[in-house]
């Protein structure tokens, strides 16, 4: 069974630009979550999607947004990039949400560098 | 609010030594999940274990064991006879069953096993 895949693996952008990251969950998994990992702040939750609906959101500005498609694939978008957005962005999938939640399985991440 | 504390930032031991990684959590929810993840240098988070709040049985998996104590809100992880391949950053995480249902991570413990 294929794991969680994320594309692209590496990105270099400049301040003010926007970026879209993609995540394909494990087959059969319907919940997708996004995390930002930085040396200073550690692993921080961005948002979680289930059945194309955002179920949870972390404490990030509105520049960070996401969506989920009917095939459970998800994208996250960051607009007006700032230097502080440089991070490893991790996507994770799980079977379900709420009572059907199980452990999350993570993808390899997208390393975003903002210059 | 949920909180996970991993007080040990870095641990360095010699191969074959036993090592315990500490994890203390806070939550108001009575039903929750606890997790341990391993992040090797490649960056991908690897799921190790999930524990439900109503199951305090300790678990052993090969050289790995976990000690869950609700009375002290701790979920410690022990590696017996450590090996160089165990070198990684280890994260403890908590997710409420109700409420916010966000996965909250500790800051991680960097474990280095020296040959």
JSON list of C-alpha atoms in Angstrom, two decimals:
[
{"chain": "A", "resi": 1, "resn": "UNK", "atom": "CA", "xyz": [0.00, 0.00, 0.00]},
{"chain": "A", "resi": 2, "resn": "UNK", "atom": "CA", "xyz": [1.45, 3.36, -1.00]},
{"chain": "A", "resi": 3, "resn": "UNK", "atom": "CA", "xyz": [2.08, 5.85, 1.77]},
{"chain": "A", "resi": 4, "resn": "UNK", "atom": "CA", "xyz": [1.23, 9.51, 1.94]},
{"chain": "A", "resi": 5, "resn": "UNK", "atom": "CA", "xyz": [2.79, 11.42, -0.92]},
{"chain": "A", "resi": 6, "resn": "UNK", "atom": "CA", "xyz": [3.55, 15.11, -1.04]},
{"chain": "A", "resi": 7, "resn": "UNK", "atom": "CA", "xyz": [4.58, 17.26, -3.95]},
{"chain": "A", "resi": 8, "resn": "UNK", "atom": "CA", "xyz": [6.80, 19.04, -4.52]},
{"chain": "A", "resi": 9, "resn": "UNK", "atom": "CA", "xyz": [9.46, 17.90, -2.08]},
{"chain": "A", "resi": 10, "resn": "UNK", "atom": "CA", "xyz": [11.38, 21.17, -2.24]},
{"chain": "A", "resi": 11, "resn": "UNK", "atom": "CA", "xyz": [10.35, 24.71, -3.11]},
{"chain": "A", "resi": 12, "resn": "UNK", "atom": "CA", "xyz": [12.14, 28.01, -3.18]},
{"chain": "A", "resi": 13, "resn": "UNK", "atom": "CA", "xyz": [10.04, 31.15, -3.36]},
{"chain": "A", "resi": 14, "resn": "UNK", "atom": "CA", "xyz": [10.51, 34.84, -2.74]},
{"chain": "A", "resi": 15, "resn": "UNK", "atom": "CA", "xyz": [8.64, 37.07, -0.33]},
{"chain": "A", "resi": 16, "resn": "UNK", "atom": "CA", "xyz": [5.22, 38.13, -1.54]},
{"chain": "A", "resi": 17, "resn": "UNK", "atom": "CA", "xyz": [4.71, 35.13, -3.79]},
{"chain": "A", "resi": 18, "resn": "UNK", "atom": "CA", "xyz": [2.16, 32.44, -3.16]},
{"chain": "A", "resi": 19, "resn": "UNK", "atom": "CA", "xyz": [2.61, 28.67, -3.09]},
{"chain": "A", "resi": 20, "resn": "UNK", "atom": "CA", "xyz": [0.43, 25.57, -3.35]},
{"chain": "A", "resi": 21, "resn": "UNK", "atom": "CA", "xyz": [1.43, 22.27, -1.83]},
{"chain": "A", "resi": 22, "resn": "UNK", "atom": "CA", "xyz": [-0.22, 18.97, -2.63]},
{"chain": "A", "resi": 23, "resn": "UNK", "atom": "CA", "xyz": [-0.89, 15.86, -0.58]},
{"chain": "A", "resi": 24, "resn": "UNK", "atom": "CA", "xyz": [-2.26, 12.47, -1.59]},
{"chain": "A", "resi": 25, "resn": "UNK", "atom": "CA", "xyz": [-3.39, 10.36, 1.38]},
{"chain": "A", "resi": 26, "resn": "UNK", "atom": "CA", "xyz": [-3.10, 6.64, 1.82]},
{"chain": "A", "resi": 27, "resn": "UNK", "atom": "CA", "xyz": [-5.75, 4.86, -0.21]},
{"chain": "A", "resi": 28, "resn": "UNK", "atom": "CA", "xyz": [-8.96, 4.62, 1.83]},
{"chain": "A", "resi": 29, "resn": "UNK", "atom": "CA", "xyz": [-8.00, 7.38, 4.22]},
{"chain": "A", "resi": 30, "resn": "UNK", "atom": "CA", "xyz": [-10.48, 10.23, 4.24]},
{"chain": "A", "resi": 31, "resn": "UNK", "atom": "CA", "xyz": [-8.93, 12.64, 6.71]},
{"chain": "A", "resi": 32, "resn": "UNK", "atom": "CA", "xyz": [-5.96, 14.84, 5.87]},
{"chain": "A", "resi": 33, "resn": "UNK", "atom": "CA", "xyz": [-4.11, 17.14, 8.24]},
{"chain": "A", "resi": 34, "resn": "UNK", "atom": "CA", "xyz": [-1.37, 19.67, 7.66]},
{"chain": "A", "resi": 35, "resn": "UNK", "atom": "CA", "xyz": [1.44, 20.68, 9.98]},
{"chain": "A", "resi": 36, "resn": "UNK", "atom": "CA", "xyz": [4.23, 23.23, 9.90]},
{"chain": "A", "resi": 37, "resn": "UNK", "atom": "CA", "xyz": [7.56, 22.26, 11.42]},
{"chain": "A", "resi": 38, "resn": "UNK", "atom": "CA", "xyz": [10.22, 24.85, 12.26]},
{"chain": "A", "resi": 39, "resn": "UNK", "atom": "CA", "xyz": [13.24, 24.65, 14.58]},
{"chain": "A", "resi": 40, "resn": "UNK", "atom": "CA", "xyz": [11.82, 27.39, 16.78]},
{"chain": "A", "resi": 41, "resn": "UNK", "atom": "CA", "xyz": [8.14, 26.48, 17.02]},
{"chain": "A", "resi": 42, "resn": "UNK", "atom": "CA", "xyz": [8.30, 22.74, 16.52]},
{"chain": "A", "resi": 43, "resn": "UNK", "atom": "CA", "xyz": [5.37, 20.90, 14.99]},
{"chain": "A", "resi": 44, "resn": "UNK", "atom": "CA", "xyz": [2.28, 23.07, 14.75]},
{"chain": "A", "resi": 45, "resn": "UNK", "atom": "CA", "xyz": [-1.14, 22.04, 13.51]},
{"chain": "A", "resi": 46, "resn": "UNK", "atom": "CA", "xyz": [-2.47, 23.98, 10.55]},
{"chain": "A", "resi": 47, "resn": "UNK", "atom": "CA", "xyz": [-5.79, 22.36, 9.64]},
{"chain": "A", "resi": 48, "resn": "UNK", "atom": "CA", "xyz": [-7.61, 19.10, 9.17]},
{"chain": "A", "resi": 49, "resn": "UNK", "atom": "CA", "xyz": [-10.01, 18.10, 6.42]},
{"chain": "A", "resi": 50, "resn": "UNK", "atom": "CA", "xyz": [-12.52, 15.30, 6.31]},
{"chain": "A", "resi": 51, "resn": "UNK", "atom": "CA", "xyz": [-15.05, 14.70, 3.57]},
{"chain": "A", "resi": 52, "resn": "UNK", "atom": "CA", "xyz": [-14.01, 17.92, 1.83]},
{"chain": "A", "resi": 53, "resn": "UNK", "atom": "CA", "xyz": [-14.80, 19.99, 4.92]},
{"chain": "A", "resi": 54, "resn": "UNK", "atom": "CA", "xyz": [-12.37, 21.74, 7.21]},
{"chain": "A", "resi": 55, "resn": "UNK", "atom": "CA", "xyz": [-12.94, 20.20, 10.64]},
{"chain": "A", "resi": 56, "resn": "UNK", "atom": "CA", "xyz": [-10.22, 21.92, 12.63]},
{"chain": "A", "resi": 57, "resn": "UNK", "atom": "CA", "xyz": [-7.95, 24.88, 12.28]},
{"chain": "A", "resi": 58, "resn": "UNK", "atom": "CA", "xyz": [-4.81, 25.90, 14.10]},
{"chain": "A", "resi": 59, "resn": "UNK", "atom": "CA", "xyz": [-3.68, 29.39, 15.04]},
{"chain": "A", "resi": 60, "resn": "UNK", "atom": "CA", "xyz": [-2.33, 30.56, 11.74]},
{"chain": "A", "resi": 61, "resn": "UNK", "atom": "CA", "xyz": [-3.18, 33.71, 9.78]},
{"chain": "A", "resi": 62, "resn": "UNK", "atom": "CA", "xyz": [-5.66, 33.68, 6.95]},
{"chain": "A", "resi": 63, "resn": "UNK", "atom": "CA", "xyz": [-2.80, 33.57, 4.44]},
{"chain": "A", "resi": 64, "resn": "UNK", "atom": "CA", "xyz": [-2.77, 29.85, 5.09]},
{"chain": "A", "resi": 65, "resn": "UNK", "atom": "CA", "xyz": [-5.65, 28.01, 3.52]},
{"chain": "A", "resi": 66, "resn": "UNK", "atom": "CA", "xyz": [-6.46, 24.56, 2.30]},
{"chain": "A", "resi": 67, "resn": "UNK", "atom": "CA", "xyz": [-8.97, 22.38, 0.62]},
{"chain": "A", "resi": 68, "resn": "UNK", "atom": "CA", "xyz": [-9.80, 18.75, 0.09]},
{"chain": "A", "resi": 69, "resn": "UNK", "atom": "CA", "xyz": [-11.13, 17.16, -3.04]},
{"chain": "A", "resi": 70, "resn": "UNK", "atom": "CA", "xyz": [-13.66, 14.38, -3.45]},
{"chain": "A", "resi": 71, "resn": "UNK", "atom": "CA", "xyz": [-10.86, 11.82, -3.86]},
{"chain": "A", "resi": 72, "resn": "UNK", "atom": "CA", "xyz": [-9.48, 12.94, -0.45]},
{"chain": "A", "resi": 73, "resn": "UNK", "atom": "CA", "xyz": [-6.42, 14.57, -1.98]},
{"chain": "A", "resi": 74, "resn": "UNK", "atom": "CA", "xyz": [-5.64, 17.89, -0.36]},
{"chain": "A", "resi": 75, "resn": "UNK", "atom": "CA", "xyz": [-3.86, 21.11, -1.17]},
{"chain": "A", "resi": 76, "resn": "UNK", "atom": "CA", "xyz": [-2.69, 23.90, 1.04]},
{"chain": "A", "resi": 77, "resn": "UNK", "atom": "CA", "xyz": [-1.97, 27.39, -0.13]},
{"chain": "A", "resi": 78, "resn": "UNK", "atom": "CA", "xyz": [0.10, 30.13, 1.42]},
{"chain": "A", "resi": 79, "resn": "UNK", "atom": "CA", "xyz": [-0.33, 33.59, -0.03]},
{"chain": "A", "resi": 80, "resn": "UNK", "atom": "CA", "xyz": [1.92, 36.63, 0.35]},
{"chain": "A", "resi": 81, "resn": "UNK", "atom": "CA", "xyz": [4.84, 34.57, 1.59]},
{"chain": "A", "resi": 82, "resn": "UNK", "atom": "CA", "xyz": [6.97, 35.86, 4.45]},
{"chain": "A", "resi": 83, "resn": "UNK", "atom": "CA", "xyz": [10.47, 34.83, 5.47]},
{"chain": "A", "resi": 84, "resn": "UNK", "atom": "CA", "xyz": [9.00, 33.18, 8.57]},
{"chain": "A", "resi": 85, "resn": "UNK", "atom": "CA", "xyz": [7.00, 30.78, 6.40]},
{"chain": "A", "resi": 86, "resn": "UNK", "atom": "CA", "xyz": [10.17, 28.87, 5.62]},
{"chain": "A", "resi": 87, "resn": "UNK", "atom": "CA", "xyz": [9.52, 25.46, 7.10]},
{"chain": "A", "resi": 88, "resn": "UNK", "atom": "CA", "xyz": [8.90, 21.79, 6.52]},
{"chain": "A", "resi": 89, "resn": "UNK", "atom": "CA", "xyz": [5.22, 21.30, 5.74]},
{"chain": "A", "resi": 90, "resn": "UNK", "atom": "CA", "xyz": [3.96, 17.87, 6.65]},
{"chain": "A", "resi": 91, "resn": "UNK", "atom": "CA", "xyz": [0.78, 16.23, 5.53]},
{"chain": "A", "resi": 92, "resn": "UNK", "atom": "CA", "xyz": [-0.78, 13.32, 7.41]},
{"chain": "A", "resi": 93, "resn": "UNK", "atom": "CA", "xyz": [-3.70, 11.07, 6.66]},
{"chain": "A", "resi": 94, "resn": "UNK", "atom": "CA", "xyz": [-5.94, 8.94, 8.83]},
{"chain": "A", "resi": 95, "resn": "UNK", "atom": "CA", "xyz": [-8.92, 6.71, 8.21]},
{"chain": "A", "resi": 96, "resn": "UNK", "atom": "CA", "xyz": [-11.54, 9.00, 9.66]},
{"chain": "A", "resi": 97, "resn": "UNK", "atom": "CA", "xyz": [-12.45, 11.74, 12.05]},
{"chain": "A", "resi": 98, "resn": "UNK", "atom": "CA", "xyz": [-14.01, 11.90, 15.49]},
{"chain": "A", "resi": 99, "resn": "UNK", "atom": "CA", "xyz": [-15.11, 8.46, 16.64]},
{"chain": "A", "resi": 100, "resn": "UNK", "atom": "CA", "xyz": [-13.48, 6.95, 13.60]},
{"chain": "A", "resi": 101, "resn": "UNK", "atom": "CA", "xyz": [-10.12, 8.59, 14.19]},
{"chain": "A", "resi": 102, "resn": "UNK", "atom": "CA", "xyz": [-7.04, 6.47, 14.29]},
{"chain": "A", "resi": 103, "resn": "UNK", "atom": "CA", "xyz": [-3.36, 7.27, 14.13]},
{"chain": "A", "resi": 104, "resn": "UNK", "atom": "CA", "xyz": [-2.08, 9.61, 11.46]},
{"chain": "A", "resi": 105, "resn": "UNK", "atom": "CA", "xyz": [0.50, 8.56, 8.92]},
{"chain": "A", "resi": 106, "resn": "UNK", "atom": "CA", "xyz": [2.80, 11.25, 7.65]},
{"chain": "A", "resi": 107, "resn": "UNK", "atom": "CA", "xyz": [4.23, 12.05, 4.27]},
{"chain": "A", "resi": 108, "resn": "UNK", "atom": "CA", "xyz": [7.87, 13.02, 3.64]},
{"chain": "A", "resi": 109, "resn": "UNK", "atom": "CA", "xyz": [7.05, 16.72, 3.73]},
{"chain": "A", "resi": 110, "resn": "UNK", "atom": "CA", "xyz": [7.64, 19.72, 1.48]},
{"chain": "A", "resi": 111, "resn": "UNK", "atom": "CA", "xyz": [10.62, 21.86, 2.39]},
{"chain": "A", "resi": 112, "resn": "UNK", "atom": "CA", "xyz": [9.68, 25.48, 1.62]},
{"chain": "A", "resi": 113, "resn": "UNK", "atom": "CA", "xyz": [12.35, 28.15, 1.59]},
{"chain": "A", "resi": 114, "resn": "UNK", "atom": "CA", "xyz": [11.31, 31.78, 1.32]},
{"chain": "A", "resi": 115, "resn": "UNK", "atom": "CA", "xyz": [14.02, 34.21, 0.21]},
{"chain": "B", "resi": 1, "resn": "UNK", "atom": "CA", "xyz": [-6.05, 23.43, 26.69]},
{"chain": "B", "resi": 2, "resn": "UNK", "atom": "CA", "xyz": [-3.95, 20.52, 25.62]},
{"chain": "B", "resi": 3, "resn": "UNK", "atom": "CA", "xyz": [-0.24, 20.53, 26.24]},
{"chain": "B", "resi": 4, "resn": "UNK", "atom": "CA", "xyz": [2.56, 18.00, 25.85]},
{"chain": "B", "resi": 5, "resn": "UNK", "atom": "CA", "xyz": [5.91, 18.48, 27.55]},
{"chain": "B", "resi": 6, "resn": "UNK", "atom": "CA", "xyz": [9.06, 16.62, 26.67]},
{"chain": "B", "resi": 7, "resn": "UNK", "atom": "CA", "xyz": [11.53, 18.04, 29.12]},
{"chain": "B", "resi": 8, "resn": "UNK", "atom": "CA", "xyz": [14.54, 16.28, 27.64]},
{"chain": "B", "resi": 9, "resn": "UNK", "atom": "CA", "xyz": [15.70, 18.27, 24.63]},
{"chain": "B", "resi": 10, "resn": "UNK", "atom": "CA", "xyz": [18.64, 16.04, 23.82]},
{"chain": "B", "resi": 11, "resn": "UNK", "atom": "CA", "xyz": [19.88, 12.68, 25.06]},
{"chain": "B", "resi": 12, "resn": "UNK", "atom": "CA", "xyz": [23.12, 11.01, 24.08]},
{"chain": "B", "resi": 13, "resn": "UNK", "atom": "CA", "xyz": [23.98, 7.44, 25.10]},
{"chain": "B", "resi": 14, "resn": "UNK", "atom": "CA", "xyz": [26.34, 4.71, 24.06]},
{"chain": "B", "resi": 15, "resn": "UNK", "atom": "CA", "xyz": [25.01, 1.82, 22.03]},
{"chain": "B", "resi": 16, "resn": "UNK", "atom": "CA", "xyz": [23.40, -1.00, 24.03]},
{"chain": "B", "resi": 17, "resn": "UNK", "atom": "CA", "xyz": [22.44, 1.29, 26.88]},
{"chain": "B", "resi": 18, "resn": "UNK", "atom": "CA", "xyz": [18.78, 1.55, 27.86]},
{"chain": "B", "resi": 19, "resn": "UNK", "atom": "CA", "xyz": [17.22, 4.97, 27.49]},
{"chain": "B", "resi": 20, "resn": "UNK", "atom": "CA", "xyz": [13.88, 6.43, 28.60]},
{"chain": "B", "resi": 21, "resn": "UNK", "atom": "CA", "xyz": [12.20, 9.39, 26.95]},
{"chain": "B", "resi": 22, "resn": "UNK", "atom": "CA", "xyz": [9.79, 11.28, 29.16]},
{"chain": "B", "resi": 23, "resn": "UNK", "atom": "CA", "xyz": [6.44, 12.70, 28.16]},
{"chain": "B", "resi": 24, "resn": "UNK", "atom": "CA", "xyz": [4.01, 14.60, 30.38]},
{"chain": "B", "resi": 25, "resn": "UNK", "atom": "CA", "xyz": [0.66, 15.79, 29.08]},
{"chain": "B", "resi": 26, "resn": "UNK", "atom": "CA", "xyz": [-2.19, 18.05, 30.10]},
{"chain": "B", "resi": 27, "resn": "UNK", "atom": "CA", "xyz": [-5.79, 17.83, 29.01]},
{"chain": "B", "resi": 28, "resn": "UNK", "atom": "CA", "xyz": [-9.21, 18.48, 30.45]},
{"chain": "B", "resi": 29, "resn": "UNK", "atom": "CA", "xyz": [-10.79, 15.76, 28.39]},
{"chain": "B", "resi": 30, "resn": "UNK", "atom": "CA", "xyz": [-11.33, 12.36, 29.97]},
{"chain": "B", "resi": 31, "resn": "UNK", "atom": "CA", "xyz": [-11.03, 10.56, 26.67]},
{"chain": "B", "resi": 32, "resn": "UNK", "atom": "CA", "xyz": [-7.95, 11.08, 24.57]},
{"chain": "B", "resi": 33, "resn": "UNK", "atom": "CA", "xyz": [-5.23, 9.40, 22.56]},
{"chain": "B", "resi": 34, "resn": "UNK", "atom": "CA", "xyz": [-1.51, 9.47, 23.14]},
{"chain": "B", "resi": 35, "resn": "UNK", "atom": "CA", "xyz": [1.08, 8.80, 20.47]},
{"chain": "B", "resi": 36, "resn": "UNK", "atom": "CA", "xyz": [4.78, 8.47, 19.91]},
{"chain": "B", "resi": 37, "resn": "UNK", "atom": "CA", "xyz": [6.37, 9.28, 16.58]},
{"chain": "B", "resi": 38, "resn": "UNK", "atom": "CA", "xyz": [9.96, 8.93, 15.40]},
{"chain": "B", "resi": 39, "resn": "UNK", "atom": "CA", "xyz": [11.54, 11.41, 12.99]},
{"chain": "B", "resi": 40, "resn": "UNK", "atom": "CA", "xyz": [14.80, 10.10, 11.52]},
{"chain": "B", "resi": 41, "resn": "UNK", "atom": "CA", "xyz": [17.18, 12.42, 9.63]},
{"chain": "B", "resi": 42, "resn": "UNK", "atom": "CA", "xyz": [15.17, 11.83, 6.44]},
{"chain": "B", "resi": 43, "resn": "UNK", "atom": "CA", "xyz": [12.42, 13.95, 7.99]},
{"chain": "B", "resi": 44, "resn": "UNK", "atom": "CA", "xyz": [9.40, 11.69, 7.67]},
{"chain": "B", "resi": 45, "resn": "UNK", "atom": "CA", "xyz": [7.48, 11.12, 10.90]},
{"chain": "B", "resi": 46, "resn": "UNK", "atom": "CA", "xyz": [7.07, 7.43, 11.62]},
{"chain": "B", "resi": 47, "resn": "UNK", "atom": "CA", "xyz": [4.19, 6.26, 13.78]},
{"chain": "B", "resi": 48, "resn": "UNK", "atom": "CA", "xyz": [5.27, 4.09, 16.72]},
{"chain": "B", "resi": 49, "resn": "UNK", "atom": "CA", "xyz": [2.30, 3.65, 19.04]},
{"chain": "B", "resi": 50, "resn": "UNK", "atom": "CA", "xyz": [-1.18, 4.87, 19.92]},
{"chain": "B", "resi": 51, "resn": "UNK", "atom": "CA", "xyz": [-2.70, 4.58, 23.38]},
{"chain": "B", "resi": 52, "resn": "UNK", "atom": "CA", "xyz": [-6.28, 5.26, 24.46]},
{"chain": "B", "resi": 53, "resn": "UNK", "atom": "CA", "xyz": [-6.86, 7.03, 27.76]},
{"chain": "B", "resi": 54, "resn": "UNK", "atom": "CA", "xyz": [-8.96, 4.17, 29.10]},
{"chain": "B", "resi": 55, "resn": "UNK", "atom": "CA", "xyz": [-6.25, 1.58, 28.49]},
{"chain": "B", "resi": 56, "resn": "UNK", "atom": "CA", "xyz": [-3.40, 1.93, 30.95]},
{"chain": "B", "resi": 57, "resn": "UNK", "atom": "CA", "xyz": [-1.76, -1.35, 30.10]},
{"chain": "B", "resi": 58, "resn": "UNK", "atom": "CA", "xyz": [1.89, -0.98, 29.34]},
{"chain": "B", "resi": 59, "resn": "UNK", "atom": "CA", "xyz": [3.04, -2.19, 25.97]},
{"chain": "B", "resi": 60, "resn": "UNK", "atom": "CA", "xyz": [6.18, -3.85, 24.72]},
{"chain": "B", "resi": 61, "resn": "UNK", "atom": "CA", "xyz": [7.19, -4.19, 21.11]},
{"chain": "B", "resi": 62, "resn": "UNK", "atom": "CA", "xyz": [10.59, -5.73, 20.68]},
{"chain": "B", "resi": 63, "resn": "UNK", "atom": "CA", "xyz": [13.13, -3.37, 22.21]},
{"chain": "B", "resi": 64, "resn": "UNK", "atom": "CA", "xyz": [10.50, -0.66, 22.66]},
{"chain": "B", "resi": 65, "resn": "UNK", "atom": "CA", "xyz": [8.23, -0.31, 25.66]},
{"chain": "B", "resi": 66, "resn": "UNK", "atom": "CA", "xyz": [5.79, 2.30, 26.82]},
{"chain": "B", "resi": 67, "resn": "UNK", "atom": "CA", "xyz": [4.66, 3.14, 30.32]},
{"chain": "B", "resi": 68, "resn": "UNK", "atom": "CA", "xyz": [1.33, 4.97, 30.57]},
{"chain": "B", "resi": 69, "resn": "UNK", "atom": "CA", "xyz": [0.34, 6.38, 33.97]},
{"chain": "B", "resi": 70, "resn": "UNK", "atom": "CA", "xyz": [-2.79, 8.50, 34.16]},
{"chain": "B", "resi": 71, "resn": "UNK", "atom": "CA", "xyz": [-2.11, 9.34, 37.81]},
{"chain": "B", "resi": 72, "resn": "UNK", "atom": "CA", "xyz": [0.98, 11.30, 36.81]},
{"chain": "B", "resi": 73, "resn": "UNK", "atom": "CA", "xyz": [-0.20, 12.21, 33.27]},
{"chain": "B", "resi": 74, "resn": "UNK", "atom": "CA", "xyz": [2.85, 10.57, 31.81]},
{"chain": "B", "resi": 75, "resn": "UNK", "atom": "CA", "xyz": [3.49, 8.37, 28.80]},
{"chain": "B", "resi": 76, "resn": "UNK", "atom": "CA", "xyz": [7.16, 7.42, 28.82]},
{"chain": "B", "resi": 77, "resn": "UNK", "atom": "CA", "xyz": [9.02, 5.53, 26.14]},
{"chain": "B", "resi": 78, "resn": "UNK", "atom": "CA", "xyz": [11.93, 3.19, 26.83]},
{"chain": "B", "resi": 79, "resn": "UNK", "atom": "CA", "xyz": [14.35, 1.75, 24.31]},
{"chain": "B", "resi": 80, "resn": "UNK", "atom": "CA", "xyz": [16.21, -1.28, 25.60]},
{"chain": "B", "resi": 81, "resn": "UNK", "atom": "CA", "xyz": [19.66, -2.14, 24.27]},
{"chain": "B", "resi": 82, "resn": "UNK", "atom": "CA", "xyz": [19.74, 0.94, 22.06]},
{"chain": "B", "resi": 83, "resn": "UNK", "atom": "CA", "xyz": [21.20, 0.81, 18.56]},
{"chain": "B", "resi": 84, "resn": "UNK", "atom": "CA", "xyz": [22.69, 3.46, 16.31]},
{"chain": "B", "resi": 85, "resn": "UNK", "atom": "CA", "xyz": [19.62, 3.19, 14.06]},
{"chain": "B", "resi": 86, "resn": "UNK", "atom": "CA", "xyz": [17.50, 4.45, 16.96]},
{"chain": "B", "resi": 87, "resn": "UNK", "atom": "CA", "xyz": [19.09, 7.87, 16.56]},
{"chain": "B", "resi": 88, "resn": "UNK", "atom": "CA", "xyz": [16.28, 10.27, 15.70]},
{"chain": "B", "resi": 89, "resn": "UNK", "atom": "CA", "xyz": [14.00, 12.92, 17.13]},
{"chain": "B", "resi": 90, "resn": "UNK", "atom": "CA", "xyz": [11.11, 11.40, 19.05]},
{"chain": "B", "resi": 91, "resn": "UNK", "atom": "CA", "xyz": [7.81, 13.18, 19.50]},
{"chain": "B", "resi": 92, "resn": "UNK", "atom": "CA", "xyz": [5.06, 12.53, 21.98]},
{"chain": "B", "resi": 93, "resn": "UNK", "atom": "CA", "xyz": [1.59, 13.73, 20.94]},
{"chain": "B", "resi": 94, "resn": "UNK", "atom": "CA", "xyz": [-1.91, 14.05, 22.36]},
{"chain": "B", "resi": 95, "resn": "UNK", "atom": "CA", "xyz": [-5.31, 14.24, 20.74]},
{"chain": "B", "resi": 96, "resn": "UNK", "atom": "CA", "xyz": [-8.56, 14.80, 22.59]},
{"chain": "B", "resi": 97, "resn": "UNK", "atom": "CA", "xyz": [-11.43, 12.55, 21.61]},
{"chain": "B", "resi": 98, "resn": "UNK", "atom": "CA", "xyz": [-13.91, 15.34, 22.05]},
{"chain": "B", "resi": 99, "resn": "UNK", "atom": "CA", "xyz": [-13.32, 19.06, 22.10]},
{"chain": "B", "resi": 100, "resn": "UNK", "atom": "CA", "xyz": [-10.83, 20.47, 19.65]},
{"chain": "B", "resi": 101, "resn": "UNK", "atom": "CA", "xyz": [-9.64, 17.09, 18.39]},
{"chain": "B", "resi": 102, "resn": "UNK", "atom": "CA", "xyz": [-6.30, 18.51, 17.35]},
{"chain": "B", "resi": 103, "resn": "UNK", "atom": "CA", "xyz": [-3.09, 16.55, 17.47]},
{"chain": "B", "resi": 104, "resn": "UNK", "atom": "CA", "xyz": [-0.72, 18.45, 19.74]},
{"chain": "B", "resi": 105, "resn": "UNK", "atom": "CA", "xyz": [2.97, 17.57, 19.74]},
{"chain": "B", "resi": 106, "resn": "UNK", "atom": "CA", "xyz": [5.65, 17.98, 22.33]},
{"chain": "B", "resi": 107, "resn": "UNK", "atom": "CA", "xyz": [8.85, 19.74, 21.37]},
{"chain": "B", "resi": 108, "resn": "UNK", "atom": "CA", "xyz": [10.63, 16.48, 20.71]},
{"chain": "B", "resi": 109, "resn": "UNK", "atom": "CA", "xyz": [13.67, 14.75, 22.18]},
{"chain": "B", "resi": 110, "resn": "UNK", "atom": "CA", "xyz": [16.74, 14.34, 20.00]},
{"chain": "B", "resi": 111, "resn": "UNK", "atom": "CA", "xyz": [18.25, 10.95, 20.76]},
{"chain": "B", "resi": 112, "resn": "UNK", "atom": "CA", "xyz": [21.79, 10.18, 19.66]},
{"chain": "B", "resi": 113, "resn": "UNK", "atom": "CA", "xyz": [23.13, 6.67, 20.01]},
{"chain": "B", "resi": 114, "resn": "UNK", "atom": "CA", "xyz": [26.91, 6.58, 19.79]},
{"chain": "B", "resi": 115, "resn": "UNK", "atom": "CA", "xyz": [28.72, 3.45, 18.65]}
]
